[in-house]
Amino acid sequence: MSDLGGIRVIACDIFGTTVDWYRGVRDQVAGVFGAAGVDLDAGEFASAWRAEYLPSMRRVQDGSRGWAVLDTLHRESLDALLEEHGVTLGEEERDRLVRAWHRLPAWPDSAAGLARLRSRFVVAALSNGGFALMTHLIKDAALPFDCVLSAELARTYKPAPEVYRTAAALLDVAPHEMLMVAAHGWDLTGARAAGLRTAFLERPEEKGPHQAADRPGDVPADVVVSSFPELAATLGC
């Protein structure tokens, strides 16, 4: 483990790291599909939808698509997937599916671990989710964050360095005084390139049964833990 002295802010990824996007989205998709008589596996659909997450944001980053919040990108990906499967849903049903990402269950260790971290650090949500999405999600899941730092504030998406540096600047800390916590190698790689310290939080079930989750050792990190309480203990909370 690297020296973790001097950290003032803990920045936490949300989808997959702090909340269980797979089960949350799967269950809400199942409800909409069941009511509409759609015969598709909700878990497979949720995984396919999530697979469009990074590609949709890359189109914003490379300039092939103008800036749009994540709700808009999720809607575009949803429409394309429904068309691919020959599924017809109304506007109300599509809106309900997009807002499934606003209501996701926290992992069992998240709230207690975040509360412990707050006893010593500023603890921020740093997500590609839009500001409204993140505010609603955090409130619904009763997560004890000090603040929301959406990528929307930087008008681009992680892993672009502007997201991490904007977060640090908004909290008036140097990048090396911020620890990025994530279950995804691509996020930690981006944070490290922007000068942040990094913590890999292992979530073996993060991607559900259809894909393998990122593993420790896939990317360098200053610390590796399996829960927020373990991270709190490691940092002396």
Coordinates of C-alpha atoms in Angstrom, one line a residue:
M1 CA 0.0 0.0 0.0
S2 CA 1.3 3.5 -0.9
D3 CA 1.5 6.3 1.6
L4 CA -2.0 7.8 2.0
G5 CA -1.0 10.7 4.2
G6 CA -2.3 14.2 3.3
I7 CA -5.7 13.1 1.9
R8 CA -8.5 15.6 2.7
V9 CA -11.3 14.4 0.4
I10 CA -12.6 11.0 -0.4
A11 CA -14.3 11.0 -3.9
C12 CA -16.5 8.0 -4.5
D13 CA -17.7 6.6 -7.8
I14 CA -21.4 5.6 -7.6
F15 CA -22.6 3.1 -10.2
G16 CA -21.3 -0.2 -9.2
T17 CA -19.0 1.1 -6.5
T18 CA -21.5 2.6 -4.0
V19 CA -24.8 1.3 -5.5
D20 CA -25.8 -1.9 -7.1
W21 CA -26.8 -0.8 -10.6
Y22 CA -27.3 -4.3 -12.0
R23 CA -29.9 -5.5 -9.6
G24 CA -31.5 -2.1 -9.4
V25 CA -31.9 -1.7 -13.1
R26 CA -32.7 -5.3 -13.8
D27 CA -35.6 -5.3 -11.3
Q28 CA -37.1 -2.1 -12.7
V29 CA -36.8 -3.3 -16.3
A30 CA -38.5 -6.5 -15.3
G31 CA -41.4 -4.5 -13.9
V32 CA -41.8 -2.4 -17.0
F33 CA -41.4 -5.3 -19.4
G34 CA -43.8 -7.5 -17.4
A35 CA -46.5 -4.9 -17.4
A36 CA -46.0 -4.3 -21.2
G37 CA -45.9 -8.0 -22.1
V38 CA -42.3 -7.8 -23.3
D39 CA -40.7 -11.2 -23.5
L40 CA -37.0 -10.3 -22.9
D41 CA -34.7 -11.3 -20.1
A42 CA -34.4 -8.2 -17.9
G43 CA -31.0 -9.0 -16.6
E44 CA -29.5 -9.4 -20.1
F45 CA -31.2 -6.2 -21.2
A46 CA -29.8 -4.3 -18.2
S47 CA -26.3 -5.6 -19.0
A48 CA -26.6 -4.7 -22.7
W49 CA -27.8 -1.2 -21.7
R50 CA -24.9 -0.7 -19.4
A51 CA -22.5 -1.9 -22.1
E52 CA -23.5 1.3 -24.0
Y53 CA -22.4 3.5 -21.1
L54 CA -18.8 4.1 -21.9
P55 CA -19.2 4.2 -25.7
S56 CA -22.0 6.8 -25.4
M57 CA -19.8 9.1 -23.3
R58 CA -16.8 8.6 -25.6
R59 CA -18.9 10.1 -28.4
V60 CA -19.2 13.2 -26.3
Q61 CA -15.5 13.3 -25.4
D62 CA -14.3 12.9 -29.0
G63 CA -16.7 15.6 -30.3
S64 CA -18.8 13.3 -32.5
R65 CA -21.8 14.2 -30.3
G66 CA -22.4 17.4 -28.4
W67 CA -22.6 17.6 -24.7
A68 CA -25.6 15.9 -23.1
V69 CA -26.3 14.7 -19.5
L70 CA -26.3 11.0 -18.8
D71 CA -30.1 10.8 -18.8
T72 CA -30.1 11.8 -22.4
L73 CA -27.4 9.3 -23.3
H74 CA -29.2 6.6 -21.4
R75 CA -32.4 7.4 -23.4
E76 CA -30.6 7.3 -26.7
S77 CA -29.0 3.9 -25.8
L78 CA -32.4 2.6 -24.6
D79 CA -34.2 3.6 -27.8
A80 CA -31.5 1.9 -29.9
L81 CA -31.7 -1.3 -27.8
L82 CA -35.5 -1.4 -27.9
E83 CA -35.4 -1.0 -31.7
E84 CA -32.8 -3.7 -32.0
H85 CA -35.1 -6.1 -30.2
G86 CA -38.2 -5.0 -32.0
V87 CA -39.8 -3.7 -28.8
T88 CA -42.4 -0.9 -28.8
L89 CA -42.8 1.1 -25.6
G90 CA -44.6 4.4 -25.0
E91 CA -43.0 7.6 -23.8
E92 CA -44.1 7.1 -20.2
E93 CA -42.5 3.6 -20.1
R94 CA -39.3 4.8 -21.7
D95 CA -39.1 7.7 -19.2
R96 CA -39.7 5.3 -16.4
L97 CA -36.8 3.1 -17.6
V98 CA -34.4 6.0 -17.9
R99 CA -35.3 7.1 -14.4
A100 CA -34.5 3.6 -13.1
W101 CA -30.9 4.9 -12.9
H102 CA -32.2 7.4 -10.3
R103 CA -33.3 4.7 -7.9
L104 CA -30.7 2.1 -7.2
P105 CA -30.0 0.2 -4.0
A106 CA -26.8 0.9 -2.1
W107 CA -24.5 -2.0 -1.4
P108 CA -25.1 -3.2 2.2
D109 CA -21.8 -1.7 3.5
S110 CA -22.0 1.7 1.8
A111 CA -23.9 3.9 4.2
A112 CA -22.1 2.7 7.3
G113 CA -18.7 2.9 5.7
L114 CA -19.3 6.4 4.2
A115 CA -20.5 7.6 7.6
R116 CA -17.2 6.4 9.2
L117 CA -15.2 8.1 6.5
R118 CA -17.1 11.4 7.1
S119 CA -15.8 11.4 10.6
R120 CA -12.4 12.4 9.3
F121 CA -12.7 13.4 5.6
V122 CA -15.0 15.4 3.3
V123 CA -16.8 12.6 1.4
A124 CA -18.0 13.4 -2.1
A125 CA -19.9 11.5 -4.8
L126 CA -18.0 11.9 -8.0
S127 CA -20.0 10.3 -10.8
N128 CA -20.8 10.6 -14.5
G129 CA -24.4 10.8 -13.5
G130 CA -26.0 14.2 -14.0
F131 CA -26.5 16.5 -11.1
A132 CA -30.2 15.9 -10.8
L133 CA -29.8 12.1 -11.2
M134 CA -27.2 12.0 -8.5
T135 CA -29.1 14.1 -6.1
H136 CA -32.2 12.0 -6.4
L137 CA -30.2 8.7 -6.2
I138 CA -28.3 9.7 -3.1
K139 CA -31.5 10.9 -1.4
D140 CA -33.4 7.8 -2.3
A141 CA -30.6 5.5 -1.1
A142 CA -30.0 7.5 2.0
L143 CA -26.3 7.8 1.4
P144 CA -24.4 10.2 3.7
F145 CA -22.4 12.2 1.3
D146 CA -21.2 15.7 2.0
C147 CA -21.7 16.8 -1.6
V148 CA -22.4 15.8 -5.1
L149 CA -19.7 16.4 -7.8
S150 CA -21.3 15.4 -11.0
A151 CA -19.3 15.2 -14.2
E152 CA -21.9 17.6 -15.5
L153 CA -20.0 20.4 -13.7
A154 CA -17.0 19.8 -16.0
R155 CA -19.2 19.3 -19.1
T156 CA -17.4 16.1 -20.0
Y157 CA -17.1 12.6 -18.6
K158 CA -14.8 10.5 -16.6
P159 CA -12.1 9.3 -17.3
A160 CA -11.3 12.8 -18.8
P161 CA -8.9 14.6 -16.4
E162 CA -11.1 17.7 -16.4
V163 CA -13.7 15.8 -14.3
Y164 CA -11.3 14.9 -11.5
R165 CA -9.5 18.3 -11.5
T166 CA -12.7 20.2 -11.5
A167 CA -13.8 18.2 -8.4
A168 CA -10.6 19.0 -6.6
A169 CA -10.8 22.7 -7.6
L170 CA -14.4 23.0 -6.4
L171 CA -13.4 21.6 -3.0
D172 CA -10.3 23.8 -2.9
V173 CA -7.8 20.9 -2.6
A174 CA -4.9 19.8 -4.7
P175 CA -5.5 16.7 -6.8
H176 CA -3.1 14.6 -4.6
E177 CA -5.2 15.5 -1.6
M178 CA -8.2 13.6 -3.1
L179 CA -8.6 9.8 -3.0
M180 CA -10.7 8.4 -5.8
V181 CA -12.6 5.2 -4.8
A182 CA -13.9 3.0 -7.6
A183 CA -14.6 -0.5 -8.6
H184 CA -13.5 0.2 -12.2
G185 CA -10.0 0.2 -13.5
W186 CA -10.8 2.8 -16.2
D187 CA -12.0 5.3 -13.5
L188 CA -8.9 4.8 -11.4
T189 CA -6.6 5.1 -14.4
G190 CA -8.2 8.4 -15.2
A191 CA -8.0 9.6 -11.7
R192 CA -4.3 8.7 -11.3
A193 CA -3.5 10.5 -14.6
A194 CA -5.1 13.6 -13.2
G195 CA -3.0 13.4 -10.1
L196 CA -5.4 11.9 -7.6
R197 CA -4.6 9.0 -5.2
T198 CA -6.7 5.9 -5.9
A199 CA -8.5 3.1 -4.0
F200 CA -9.8 0.0 -5.7
L201 CA -13.0 -1.2 -4.0
E202 CA -13.6 -4.8 -5.2
R203 CA -17.3 -5.5 -6.1
P204 CA -17.3 -9.1 -7.5
E205 CA -21.1 -9.0 -8.3
E206 CA -21.0 -5.5 -9.8
K207 CA -21.8 -6.5 -13.3
G208 CA -24.2 -9.3 -12.5
P209 CA -23.8 -12.8 -13.9
H210 CA -23.3 -11.8 -17.6
Q211 CA -19.9 -10.1 -17.3
A212 CA -16.8 -10.4 -15.1
A213 CA -16.2 -7.6 -12.7
D214 CA -12.9 -5.7 -12.6
R215 CA -10.4 -7.4 -10.3
P216 CA -7.6 -6.2 -8.0
G217 CA -4.4 -6.0 -10.0
D218 CA -6.2 -5.0 -13.2
V219 CA -4.9 -1.5 -12.6
P220 CA -2.5 0.1 -10.2
A221 CA -4.1 1.5 -7.0
D222 CA -2.7 3.0 -3.8
V223 CA -4.9 0.8 -1.7
V224 CA -7.2 -2.2 -2.4
V225 CA -10.2 -2.9 -0.2
S226 CA -13.4 -5.0 -0.3
S227 CA -15.8 -2.6 1.4
F228 CA -16.2 1.0 2.6
P229 CA -15.8 0.0 6.3
E230 CA -12.5 -1.7 5.4
L231 CA -11.4 1.5 3.6
A232 CA -12.4 3.5 6.7
A233 CA -10.3 1.3 8.9
T234 CA -7.4 1.5 6.6
L235 CA -7.6 5.3 6.8
G236 CA -7.9 5.3 10.5
C237 CA -11.6 6.1 10.8

